[in-house]
């Protein structure tokens, strides 16, 4: 892989990528909502090029946190299934999976995209928990953008099952709310700096060239709600501004796709 | 087992989902659905959907797991959290471990493991939506993934269950028939023939009922075997021309 790393860096400095794309150009993005129609309460499959993730939404009813007795809760989990890449192993989530889940979670949580107060059943007693489960089936890079996009698509597709107060359980066959109460559409885009250039939607091959990445989650008003710097190398203030600027364009494209 | 009130097969011979007793659910199979894996397939049986992948034959570590005269299969069976109505907590459990083991045993006799001494073959099955029959569907998918990976086999393995609901022996029990019916016997066969490589059962049956189930499930496996061949041809026919 050393050879490719060198090649990728050299090509980037000459304005080129291995697969011939422009630096800002994403691979083909495909969003299939309601991909898991019978068992999930909202779902989507997102393909970005060969990268493939399935996101499913589930609900449960639990006691609220003491400091937020009138708010529902969110749990985000990501599984990098061993089938997604040769180097992935079975077992408890490793660092990349945990980071993935937490970055997806922050974008949704910090933007207050889900109206958690609307998910309160009885203050201090019972609230809905929204589970966002990201299942990565094929990793060809840019898992962060694919997973965040899948999460928001699945939430938009979802419904809230009815709560049966007598038996104090969810009735999965009855609809409580037609839609999951949403206030915003946070969308995530990641720029990766390789050498002196910034590439978008990197493949696994390009990600092996290391460099550094910055993931930016923006609302439709272009408010920045979550960021995460990754990769082994450093970046400058100027890089950060450039990446946020371009993320505004990229996320607008994602929003158009979500509305189709 | 609260099956007394359910009319499992109505006067017209229709089951709770409209099938007749000898019908499989609507099944579709697609080979080569993933890119990183050496082989992959997705099989959909009614509302049950399983993706299977194969990596290998490849180096097997740690070394003490290697067999000097044949390849070793590592098998993972996993249900995605959203694949069931009440969310499944992620991570391995005893049920998944056991299914991984019996699925491995179902496939091993069909794979020419002796051609790859000391190597490892990693198979994994992800259930993404379930309505009964996930292990059978997973085995059918895994066998296609092995073929897609180009691993030499003496045949394909297909798997389905037959069961008893009320007094009726039925093919390919769905989730409701499995949970609330009497018995469920998943089997797997090589090339849809007489070699049975998986058999499990729970319920309360006479020997005759067991025999009826096995023979009906064998017919189901033979039907699935044909569909597997068709799916492989669909994937590779185009490339040869």
Short mmCIF file of C-alpha atoms in Angstrom, two decimals:
data_model
loop_
_atom_site.label_atom_id
_atom_site.label_comp_id
_atom_site.label_asym_id
_atom_site.label_seq_id
_atom_site.Cartn_x
_atom_site.Cartn_y
_atom_site.Cartn_z
CA UNK A 1 0.00 0.00 0.00
CA UNK A 2 3.02 2.31 0.40
CA UNK A 3 3.20 2.66 -3.37
CA UNK A 4 -0.39 3.80 -3.61
CA UNK A 5 0.01 6.28 -0.80
CA UNK A 6 2.86 7.91 -2.64
CA UNK A 7 0.94 7.83 -5.91
CA UNK A 8 -2.16 9.35 -4.32
CA UNK A 9 -0.10 12.18 -2.82
CA UNK A 10 1.70 12.87 -6.08
CA UNK A 11 -1.49 12.79 -8.10
CA UNK A 12 -3.24 15.11 -5.63
CA UNK A 13 -0.45 17.65 -5.99
CA UNK A 14 -1.07 17.55 -9.75
CA UNK A 15 -4.79 17.98 -9.34
CA UNK A 16 -5.70 14.36 -9.99
CA UNK A 17 -7.36 11.43 -8.25
CA UNK A 18 -7.03 7.69 -8.85
CA UNK A 19 -10.60 7.38 -10.11
CA UNK A 20 -10.52 10.56 -12.15
CA UNK A 21 -12.90 12.61 -10.02
CA UNK A 22 -12.54 16.30 -9.24
CA UNK A 23 -11.42 17.07 -5.67
CA UNK A 24 -14.91 18.19 -4.61
CA UNK A 25 -16.75 15.55 -6.58
CA UNK A 26 -18.68 12.85 -4.72
CA UNK A 27 -19.24 9.40 -6.13
CA UNK A 28 -22.82 8.52 -7.03
CA UNK A 29 -25.06 8.77 -3.97
CA UNK A 30 -28.10 6.55 -3.68
CA UNK A 31 -30.61 6.85 -0.82
CA UNK A 32 -33.25 4.14 -0.39
CA UNK A 33 -35.67 5.02 2.39
CA UNK A 34 -37.85 2.37 4.03
CA UNK A 35 -35.23 -0.27 3.21
CA UNK A 36 -36.25 -2.41 6.22
CA UNK A 37 -40.04 -2.14 5.95
CA UNK A 38 -41.27 -4.70 8.49
CA UNK A 39 -39.08 -4.66 11.60
CA UNK A 40 -37.59 -1.15 11.79
CA UNK A 41 -39.53 1.99 12.67
CA UNK A 42 -37.67 3.95 10.04
CA UNK A 43 -34.79 2.92 7.81
CA UNK A 44 -32.60 3.79 4.89
CA UNK A 45 -29.81 2.32 2.86
CA UNK A 46 -27.21 4.76 1.61
CA UNK A 47 -24.68 3.92 -1.06
CA UNK A 48 -21.86 6.33 -1.83
CA UNK A 49 -19.99 4.65 -4.63
CA UNK A 50 -19.25 1.16 -3.27
CA UNK A 51 -19.67 2.19 0.36
CA UNK A 52 -22.91 0.77 1.68
CA UNK A 53 -24.62 1.40 5.03
CA UNK A 54 -28.03 0.46 6.37
CA UNK A 55 -29.52 2.51 9.19
CA UNK A 56 -32.51 1.34 11.20
CA UNK A 57 -34.54 3.21 13.80
CA UNK A 58 -36.08 1.44 16.80
CA UNK A 59 -37.97 2.73 19.82
CA UNK A 60 -38.24 1.71 23.41
CA UNK A 61 -39.84 3.29 26.46
CA UNK A 62 -37.62 4.01 29.44
CA UNK A 63 -37.37 6.28 32.47
CA UNK A 64 -36.00 9.73 31.62
CA UNK A 65 -32.71 11.05 32.96
CA UNK A 66 -33.13 12.80 36.33
CA UNK A 67 -31.87 16.12 34.97
CA UNK A 68 -34.18 16.03 31.93
CA UNK A 69 -37.42 14.48 33.20
CA UNK A 70 -39.47 15.76 30.26
CA UNK A 71 -37.21 14.67 27.40
CA UNK A 72 -36.91 11.53 25.33
CA UNK A 73 -33.45 10.10 24.77
CA UNK A 74 -31.26 9.13 21.81
CA UNK A 75 -28.92 6.16 21.55
CA UNK A 76 -26.68 5.88 18.51
CA UNK A 77 -24.74 2.74 17.74
CA UNK A 78 -22.58 1.73 14.80
CA UNK A 79 -21.47 -1.72 13.77
CA UNK A 80 -18.65 -2.14 11.29
CA UNK A 81 -19.73 -5.61 10.21
CA UNK A 82 -16.80 -7.94 9.44
CA UNK A 83 -18.15 -8.26 5.89
CA UNK A 84 -17.50 -4.55 5.29
CA UNK A 85 -13.73 -4.85 4.98
CA UNK A 86 -11.11 -7.58 5.20
CA UNK A 87 -9.48 -6.04 8.26
CA UNK A 88 -12.68 -5.73 10.32
CA UNK A 89 -12.99 -8.28 13.09
CA UNK A 90 -15.94 -9.62 15.01
CA UNK A 91 -16.23 -8.41 18.56
CA UNK A 92 -17.05 -5.36 20.63
CA UNK A 93 -16.90 -2.01 18.79
CA UNK A 94 -13.37 -0.78 18.27
CA UNK A 95 -12.26 2.85 18.13
CA UNK A 96 -13.41 3.57 14.55
CA UNK A 97 -16.91 2.21 15.18
CA UNK A 98 -17.27 4.13 18.41
CA UNK A 99 -16.05 7.35 16.79
CA UNK A 100 -18.44 6.84 13.89
CA UNK A 101 -21.41 6.40 16.22
CA UNK A 102 -20.46 9.37 18.35
CA UNK A 103 -19.96 11.75 15.44
CA UNK A 104 -23.31 10.76 13.92
CA UNK A 105 -24.91 11.12 17.34
CA UNK A 106 -23.48 14.58 18.00
CA UNK A 107 -24.74 16.03 14.74
CA UNK A 108 -28.28 14.95 15.56
CA UNK A 109 -28.16 15.65 19.27
CA UNK A 110 -26.49 19.07 19.21
CA UNK A 111 -28.66 20.42 16.41
CA UNK A 112 -31.69 19.28 18.43
CA UNK A 113 -32.90 17.73 15.20
CA UNK A 114 -35.21 15.42 17.10
CA UNK A 115 -37.81 17.20 19.24
CA UNK A 116 -37.10 15.21 22.39
CA UNK A 117 -39.78 16.96 24.44
CA UNK A 118 -42.38 15.65 22.02
CA UNK A 119 -41.11 12.17 22.90
CA UNK A 120 -42.08 12.52 26.57
CA UNK A 121 -44.95 10.22 27.53
CA UNK A 122 -45.22 11.11 31.22
CA UNK A 123 -42.83 13.57 32.81
CA UNK A 124 -40.38 11.91 35.17
CA UNK A 125 -41.87 8.50 34.44
CA UNK A 126 -41.77 7.36 30.84
CA UNK A 127 -40.15 8.71 27.69
CA UNK A 128 -39.38 7.28 24.28
CA UNK A 129 -35.82 6.29 23.49
CA UNK A 130 -34.85 6.56 19.83
CA UNK A 131 -32.25 4.03 18.78
CA UNK A 132 -30.26 4.88 15.66
CA UNK A 133 -28.40 1.77 14.55
CA UNK A 134 -25.86 2.17 11.78
CA UNK A 135 -24.86 -1.11 10.10
CA UNK A 136 -21.93 -0.80 7.72
CA UNK A 137 -22.08 -3.55 5.07
CA UNK A 138 -19.35 -2.40 2.71
CA UNK A 139 -16.56 0.07 3.45
CA UNK A 140 -15.02 1.85 0.52
CA UNK A 141 -14.30 5.02 2.43
CA UNK A 142 -16.20 8.06 3.70
CA UNK A 143 -18.22 6.09 6.23
CA UNK A 144 -18.90 9.23 8.26
CA UNK A 145 -20.83 11.02 5.54
CA UNK A 146 -22.68 7.87 4.46
CA UNK A 147 -23.66 6.98 8.03
CA UNK A 148 -24.82 10.48 8.96
CA UNK A 149 -26.82 10.73 5.76
CA UNK A 150 -28.34 7.31 6.40
CA UNK A 151 -29.28 8.32 9.94
CA UNK A 152 -31.12 11.46 8.88
CA UNK A 153 -32.83 9.64 5.98
CA UNK A 154 -33.98 6.87 8.33
CA UNK A 155 -35.30 9.42 10.85
CA UNK A 156 -37.20 11.24 8.10
CA UNK A 157 -38.66 7.92 6.97
CA UNK A 158 -39.67 6.82 10.48
CA UNK A 159 -42.73 6.79 12.71
CA UNK A 160 -43.23 6.51 16.46
CA UNK A 161 -44.97 3.30 17.58
CA UNK A 162 -47.90 3.62 20.00
CA UNK A 163 -47.39 3.20 23.74
CA UNK A 164 -49.90 0.97 25.45
CA UNK A 165 -50.27 2.48 28.92
CA UNK A 166 -52.09 -0.52 30.34
CA UNK A 167 -49.36 -3.04 29.70
CA UNK A 168 -46.66 -0.33 29.78
CA UNK A 169 -45.15 -1.55 26.55
CA UNK A 170 -44.84 -0.43 22.96
CA UNK A 171 -47.38 -1.72 20.50
CA UNK A 172 -45.31 -2.13 17.35
CA UNK A 173 -48.37 -2.66 15.20
CA UNK A 174 -49.97 0.68 16.14
CA UNK A 175 -48.70 4.06 15.04
CA UNK A 176 -48.35 6.64 17.84
CA UNK A 177 -47.06 9.48 15.68
CA UNK A 178 -47.01 9.38 11.89
CA UNK A 179 -43.58 11.01 11.83
CA UNK A 180 -40.65 11.18 14.19
CA UNK A 181 -40.83 14.79 15.47
CA UNK A 182 -37.99 16.59 13.71
CA UNK A 183 -37.01 20.24 13.88
CA UNK A 184 -33.91 20.33 11.66
CA UNK A 185 -32.02 18.44 9.00
CA UNK A 186 -28.36 18.20 10.08
CA UNK A 187 -26.15 16.86 7.32
CA UNK A 188 -22.49 15.91 7.42
CA UNK A 189 -19.62 16.29 4.97
CA UNK A 190 -15.96 15.39 5.41
CA UNK A 191 -12.96 17.02 3.76
CA UNK A 192 -9.62 15.22 3.82
CA UNK A 193 -6.35 17.03 3.44
CA UNK A 194 -3.74 15.03 1.57
CA UNK A 195 -0.53 17.00 1.01
CA UNK A 196 -1.68 20.52 0.22
CA UNK A 197 -5.00 19.59 -1.32
CA UNK A 198 -8.41 18.92 0.16
CA UNK A 199 -10.28 15.91 -1.19
CA UNK A 200 -13.95 15.09 -0.62
CA UNK A 201 -15.62 11.71 -0.44
CA UNK A 202 -12.39 9.75 -0.16
CA UNK A 203 -12.24 6.04 -1.02
CA UNK A 204 -10.61 3.47 1.29
CA UNK A 205 -7.57 3.60 -0.94
CA UNK A 206 -7.31 7.37 -0.57
CA UNK A 207 -7.89 7.13 3.18
CA UNK A 208 -4.81 4.92 3.44
CA UNK A 209 -2.81 7.93 2.28
CA UNK A 210 -3.48 9.25 5.81
CA UNK A 211 -3.40 13.04 5.92
CA UNK A 212 -6.01 14.66 8.14
CA UNK A 213 -9.76 14.98 7.92
CA UNK A 214 -12.37 17.37 9.19
CA UNK A 215 -15.98 16.30 9.47
CA UNK A 216 -18.52 19.13 9.59
CA UNK A 217 -22.22 18.84 10.36
CA UNK A 218 -24.40 21.76 9.26
CA UNK A 219 -28.07 22.56 9.62
CA UNK A 220 -30.13 23.95 6.75
CA UNK A 221 -29.31 27.46 8.04
CA UNK A 222 -25.61 26.55 7.74
CA UNK A 223 -25.17 26.58 11.51
CA UNK A 224 -22.23 24.37 12.47
CA UNK A 225 -23.49 21.82 15.00
CA UNK A 226 -20.71 19.25 15.19
CA UNK A 227 -17.14 18.84 14.00
CA UNK A 228 -14.50 16.19 14.34
CA UNK A 229 -10.89 16.37 13.29
CA UNK A 230 -9.33 13.02 12.48
CA UNK A 231 -6.24 11.60 10.84
CA UNK A 232 -2.64 11.64 11.95
CA UNK A 233 -1.54 14.91 10.43
CA UNK A 234 -2.25 18.48 11.37
CA UNK A 235 -4.33 21.15 9.67
CA UNK A 236 -4.32 24.93 9.72
CA UNK A 237 -6.93 27.55 10.51
CA UNK A 238 -7.14 28.23 6.79
CA UNK A 239 -7.84 24.54 6.05
CA UNK A 240 -10.65 24.60 8.57
CA UNK A 241 -12.29 27.63 6.96
CA UNK A 242 -11.93 26.15 3.49
CA UNK A 243 -13.49 22.87 4.58
CA UNK A 244 -16.44 24.57 6.27
CA UNK A 245 -17.00 26.71 3.17
CA UNK A 246 -17.08 23.73 0.86
CA UNK A 247 -19.14 21.66 3.33
CA UNK A 248 -21.91 24.22 2.84
CA UNK A 249 -22.08 23.31 -0.86
CA UNK A 250 -21.83 19.59 -0.27
CA UNK A 251 -24.51 19.45 2.41
CA UNK A 252 -26.87 21.42 0.19
CA UNK A 253 -26.50 18.70 -2.43
CA UNK A 254 -27.29 16.04 0.20
CA UNK A 255 -30.41 17.93 1.26
CA UNK A 256 -31.61 17.99 -2.35
CA UNK A 257 -31.10 14.21 -2.53
CA UNK A 258 -32.99 13.70 0.74
CA UNK A 259 -35.98 15.54 -0.68
CA UNK A 260 -36.17 13.52 -3.90
CA UNK B 1 -47.57 -22.57 22.54
CA UNK B 2 -50.88 -20.73 22.46
CA UNK B 3 -52.01 -22.14 19.15
CA UNK B 4 -55.51 -23.34 20.05
CA UNK B 5 -57.33 -20.24 18.75
CA UNK B 6 -55.53 -19.82 15.46
CA UNK B 7 -56.92 -21.30 12.27
CA UNK B 8 -53.56 -22.30 10.80
CA UNK B 9 -54.96 -23.64 7.54
CA UNK B 10 -58.39 -22.46 6.41
CA UNK B 11 -61.06 -24.37 4.46
CA UNK B 12 -59.46 -23.40 1.19
CA UNK B 13 -56.10 -24.76 2.31
CA UNK B 14 -54.57 -21.32 2.84
CA UNK B 15 -52.14 -20.52 5.65
CA UNK B 16 -52.05 -17.32 7.75
CA UNK B 17 -50.03 -15.57 5.01
CA UNK B 18 -52.08 -16.98 2.12
CA UNK B 19 -49.70 -19.79 1.14
CA UNK B 20 -50.63 -23.42 0.71
CA UNK B 21 -49.01 -26.01 2.97
CA UNK B 22 -46.34 -27.00 0.42
CA UNK B 23 -45.40 -23.47 -0.65
CA UNK B 24 -42.15 -21.69 0.05
CA UNK B 25 -42.43 -17.98 0.66
CA UNK B 26 -41.57 -15.69 -2.21
CA UNK B 27 -37.80 -15.93 -2.49
CA UNK B 28 -35.22 -13.82 -4.25
CA UNK B 29 -31.46 -14.24 -4.42
CA UNK B 30 -28.76 -11.92 -5.58
CA UNK B 31 -25.07 -12.75 -5.87
CA UNK B 32 -22.20 -10.25 -5.60
CA UNK B 33 -23.96 -7.58 -3.53
CA UNK B 34 -20.82 -6.37 -1.72
CA UNK B 35 -17.48 -5.23 -3.11
CA UNK B 36 -14.89 -5.67 -0.37
CA UNK B 37 -15.72 -9.32 0.36
CA UNK B 38 -14.35 -12.04 -1.93
CA UNK B 39 -17.86 -13.41 -2.30
CA UNK B 40 -21.30 -12.24 -1.21
CA UNK B 41 -25.00 -12.78 -1.64
CA UNK B 42 -28.32 -11.53 -0.33
CA UNK B 43 -31.24 -13.91 0.06
CA UNK B 44 -34.74 -12.76 0.79
CA UNK B 45 -37.38 -15.28 1.89
CA UNK B 46 -40.65 -13.51 2.54
CA UNK B 47 -39.81 -10.77 5.03
CA UNK B 48 -36.57 -12.43 6.13
CA UNK B 49 -33.42 -10.98 4.57
CA UNK B 50 -29.84 -12.07 5.13
CA UNK B 51 -26.60 -10.81 3.59
CA UNK B 52 -23.69 -13.25 3.61
CA UNK B 53 -20.03 -12.67 2.84
CA UNK B 54 -16.91 -14.77 2.38
CA UNK B 55 -13.27 -13.77 2.78
CA UNK B 56 -10.64 -16.33 1.84
CA UNK B 57 -9.09 -18.76 1.61
CA UNK B 58 -6.56 -16.59 3.44
CA UNK B 59 -3.93 -16.71 6.17
CA UNK B 60 -5.38 -17.86 9.46
CA UNK B 61 -4.21 -16.30 12.72
CA UNK B 62 -3.52 -17.14 15.47
CA UNK B 63 -1.55 -20.09 14.19
CA UNK B 64 -2.85 -22.62 16.70
CA UNK B 65 -6.26 -22.44 14.99
CA UNK B 66 -4.79 -23.81 11.77
CA UNK B 67 -5.36 -27.39 10.63
CA UNK B 68 -2.43 -28.99 8.82
CA UNK B 69 -4.57 -30.90 6.31
CA UNK B 70 -7.49 -28.58 5.59
CA UNK B 71 -8.88 -25.09 5.73
CA UNK B 72 -10.81 -23.92 8.76
CA UNK B 73 -14.13 -22.08 8.44
CA UNK B 74 -14.87 -19.26 10.85
CA UNK B 75 -18.56 -18.45 10.90
CA UNK B 76 -20.40 -15.47 12.28
CA UNK B 77 -24.17 -15.14 12.54
CA UNK B 78 -25.41 -11.75 13.64
CA UNK B 79 -28.78 -10.04 13.83
CA UNK B 80 -28.80 -6.30 13.18
CA UNK B 81 -30.49 -4.41 16.03
CA UNK B 82 -33.31 -3.28 13.72
CA UNK B 83 -33.94 -6.76 12.29
CA UNK B 84 -36.52 -7.59 14.97
CA UNK B 85 -39.58 -5.73 16.31
CA UNK B 86 -38.09 -5.25 19.79
CA UNK B 87 -34.61 -3.92 19.19
CA UNK B 88 -31.88 -6.54 19.55
CA UNK B 89 -29.03 -5.43 21.77
CA UNK B 90 -25.86 -5.52 19.64
CA UNK B 91 -23.20 -8.11 20.33
CA UNK B 92 -22.87 -11.85 20.44
CA UNK B 93 -25.19 -14.05 22.46
CA UNK B 94 -25.55 -17.79 23.03
CA UNK B 95 -28.19 -18.21 20.34
CA UNK B 96 -26.02 -16.49 17.72
CA UNK B 97 -23.01 -18.61 18.71
CA UNK B 98 -24.94 -21.84 18.37
CA UNK B 99 -26.41 -20.85 15.01
CA UNK B 100 -22.94 -19.91 13.79
CA UNK B 101 -21.76 -23.38 14.75
CA UNK B 102 -24.59 -25.36 13.15
CA UNK B 103 -24.41 -23.19 10.01
CA UNK B 104 -20.69 -23.94 9.75
CA UNK B 105 -21.38 -27.65 10.11
CA UNK B 106 -24.09 -27.39 7.46
CA UNK B 107 -21.66 -25.97 4.91
CA UNK B 108 -18.42 -27.83 5.70
CA UNK B 109 -19.29 -31.14 4.03
CA UNK B 110 -19.88 -29.33 0.73
CA UNK B 111 -16.65 -27.34 0.69
CA UNK B 112 -13.36 -28.86 -0.50
CA UNK B 113 -11.49 -27.73 2.58
CA UNK B 114 -8.64 -30.20 2.02
CA UNK B 115 -7.53 -28.14 -1.00
CA UNK B 116 -6.38 -25.32 1.30
CA UNK B 117 -4.44 -26.73 4.25
CA UNK B 118 -3.75 -24.24 7.09
CA UNK B 119 -5.90 -21.55 5.46
CA UNK B 120 -8.93 -19.83 6.94
CA UNK B 121 -12.27 -19.06 5.32
CA UNK B 122 -14.29 -16.33 7.04
CA UNK B 123 -18.02 -16.49 6.49
CA UNK B 124 -20.39 -14.00 7.96
CA UNK B 125 -24.16 -13.70 7.89
CA UNK B 126 -25.92 -10.46 8.79
CA UNK B 127 -29.65 -10.71 9.33
CA UNK B 128 -31.06 -7.32 8.40
CA UNK B 129 -34.76 -8.18 8.61
CA UNK B 130 -36.33 -11.22 10.20
CA UNK B 131 -39.60 -13.10 10.06
CA UNK B 132 -38.53 -16.66 10.90
CA UNK B 133 -36.06 -18.89 9.12
CA UNK B 134 -33.01 -16.67 9.50
CA UNK B 135 -30.50 -19.51 9.95
CA UNK B 136 -31.83 -21.35 6.89
CA UNK B 137 -31.83 -18.20 4.81
CA UNK B 138 -28.32 -17.42 6.06
CA UNK B 139 -27.00 -20.85 5.07
CA UNK B 140 -28.53 -20.54 1.60
CA UNK B 141 -26.92 -17.10 1.25
CA UNK B 142 -23.55 -18.24 2.62
CA UNK B 143 -23.37 -21.10 0.13
CA UNK B 144 -23.93 -18.62 -2.72
CA UNK B 145 -21.24 -16.36 -1.26
CA UNK B 146 -18.79 -19.30 -1.20
CA UNK B 147 -19.53 -19.99 -4.86
CA UNK B 148 -19.18 -16.29 -5.66
CA UNK B 149 -15.77 -16.32 -3.94
CA UNK B 150 -14.73 -19.14 -6.30
CA UNK B 151 -14.10 -21.62 -3.51
CA UNK B 152 -14.21 -25.22 -4.80
CA UNK B 153 -17.25 -27.09 -3.57
CA UNK B 154 -18.79 -30.41 -4.30
CA UNK B 155 -22.11 -28.67 -4.30
CA UNK B 156 -24.33 -25.86 -3.15
CA UNK B 157 -26.05 -26.03 0.20
CA UNK B 158 -29.63 -24.86 0.52
CA UNK B 159 -31.68 -24.76 3.66
CA UNK B 160 -35.28 -24.40 4.74
CA UNK B 161 -37.57 -25.58 7.49
CA UNK B 162 -40.79 -27.52 7.63
CA UNK B 163 -42.96 -27.48 10.70
CA UNK B 164 -46.23 -28.43 12.27
CA UNK B 165 -48.93 -25.86 12.98
CA UNK B 166 -52.16 -27.19 14.43
CA UNK B 167 -52.37 -30.61 12.79
CA UNK B 168 -50.77 -29.53 9.53
CA UNK B 169 -47.29 -30.17 8.23
CA UNK B 170 -46.22 -26.98 6.41
CA UNK B 171 -43.18 -25.89 4.44
CA UNK B 172 -41.03 -22.85 5.29
CA UNK B 173 -42.60 -21.68 8.54
CA UNK B 174 -42.80 -17.89 8.91
CA UNK B 175 -42.23 -15.94 12.12
CA UNK B 176 -45.78 -16.30 13.41
CA UNK B 177 -45.97 -20.02 12.61
CA UNK B 178 -42.60 -20.53 14.27
CA UNK B 179 -43.42 -18.64 17.46
CA UNK B 180 -46.98 -19.80 17.97
CA UNK B 181 -47.10 -23.10 16.12
CA UNK B 182 -46.01 -26.50 17.38
CA UNK B 183 -42.75 -27.45 15.76
CA UNK B 184 -40.05 -26.27 13.41
CA UNK B 185 -37.41 -28.46 11.74
CA UNK B 186 -34.80 -26.61 9.68
CA UNK B 187 -32.67 -28.82 7.47
CA UNK B 188 -30.00 -28.22 4.84
CA UNK B 189 -29.06 -30.43 1.91
CA UNK B 190 -26.23 -30.59 -0.61
CA UNK B 191 -27.33 -29.98 -4.21
CA UNK B 192 -30.95 -30.35 -3.17
CA UNK B 193 -30.31 -34.09 -2.78
CA UNK B 194 -30.28 -36.68 -0.01
CA UNK B 195 -27.28 -35.51 2.00
CA UNK B 196 -28.67 -33.65 5.01
CA UNK B 197 -26.12 -31.41 6.73
CA UNK B 198 -28.32 -29.52 9.20
CA UNK B 199 -31.14 -30.68 11.36
CA UNK B 200 -32.60 -29.07 14.44
CA UNK B 201 -35.98 -29.40 16.02
CA UNK B 202 -38.09 -28.18 18.86
CA UNK B 203 -41.73 -28.98 19.48
CA UNK B 204 -43.81 -32.04 20.32
CA UNK B 205 -44.21 -34.44 17.42
CA UNK B 206 -44.71 -38.10 16.58
CA UNK B 207 -42.01 -39.86 14.62
CA UNK B 208 -44.31 -39.87 11.59
CA UNK B 209 -44.73 -36.11 11.78
CA UNK B 210 -40.96 -35.67 12.01
CA UNK B 211 -40.49 -37.83 8.92
CA UNK B 212 -43.14 -35.86 7.04
CA UNK B 213 -41.42 -32.59 7.95
CA UNK B 214 -37.99 -33.79 6.86
CA UNK B 215 -39.27 -35.06 3.57
CA UNK B 216 -41.21 -31.85 2.88
CA UNK B 217 -38.23 -29.67 3.87
CA UNK B 218 -36.06 -31.69 1.46
CA UNK B 219 -38.39 -30.73 -1.35
CA UNK B 220 -38.07 -27.12 -0.29
CA UNK B 221 -34.28 -27.39 -0.34
CA UNK B 222 -34.39 -28.87 -3.84
CA UNK B 223 -36.48 -25.94 -5.02
CA UNK B 224 -34.09 -23.45 -3.39
CA UNK B 225 -31.13 -25.25 -4.96
CA UNK B 226 -32.56 -24.52 -8.40
CA UNK B 227 -33.06 -20.89 -7.49
CA UNK B 228 -29.46 -20.70 -6.27
CA UNK B 229 -28.18 -21.98 -9.62
CA UNK B 230 -30.33 -19.46 -11.42
CA UNK B 231 -28.96 -16.63 -9.23
CA UNK B 232 -25.36 -17.68 -9.95
CA UNK B 233 -26.06 -17.87 -13.67
CA UNK B 234 -27.65 -14.43 -13.55
CA UNK B 235 -24.48 -13.05 -12.00
CA UNK B 236 -22.00 -14.74 -14.31
CA UNK B 237 -23.80 -15.47 -17.57
CA UNK B 238 -23.29 -11.89 -18.79
CA UNK B 239 -19.58 -11.82 -18.05
CA UNK B 240 -18.79 -14.85 -20.18
CA UNK B 241 -20.28 -13.46 -23.35
#
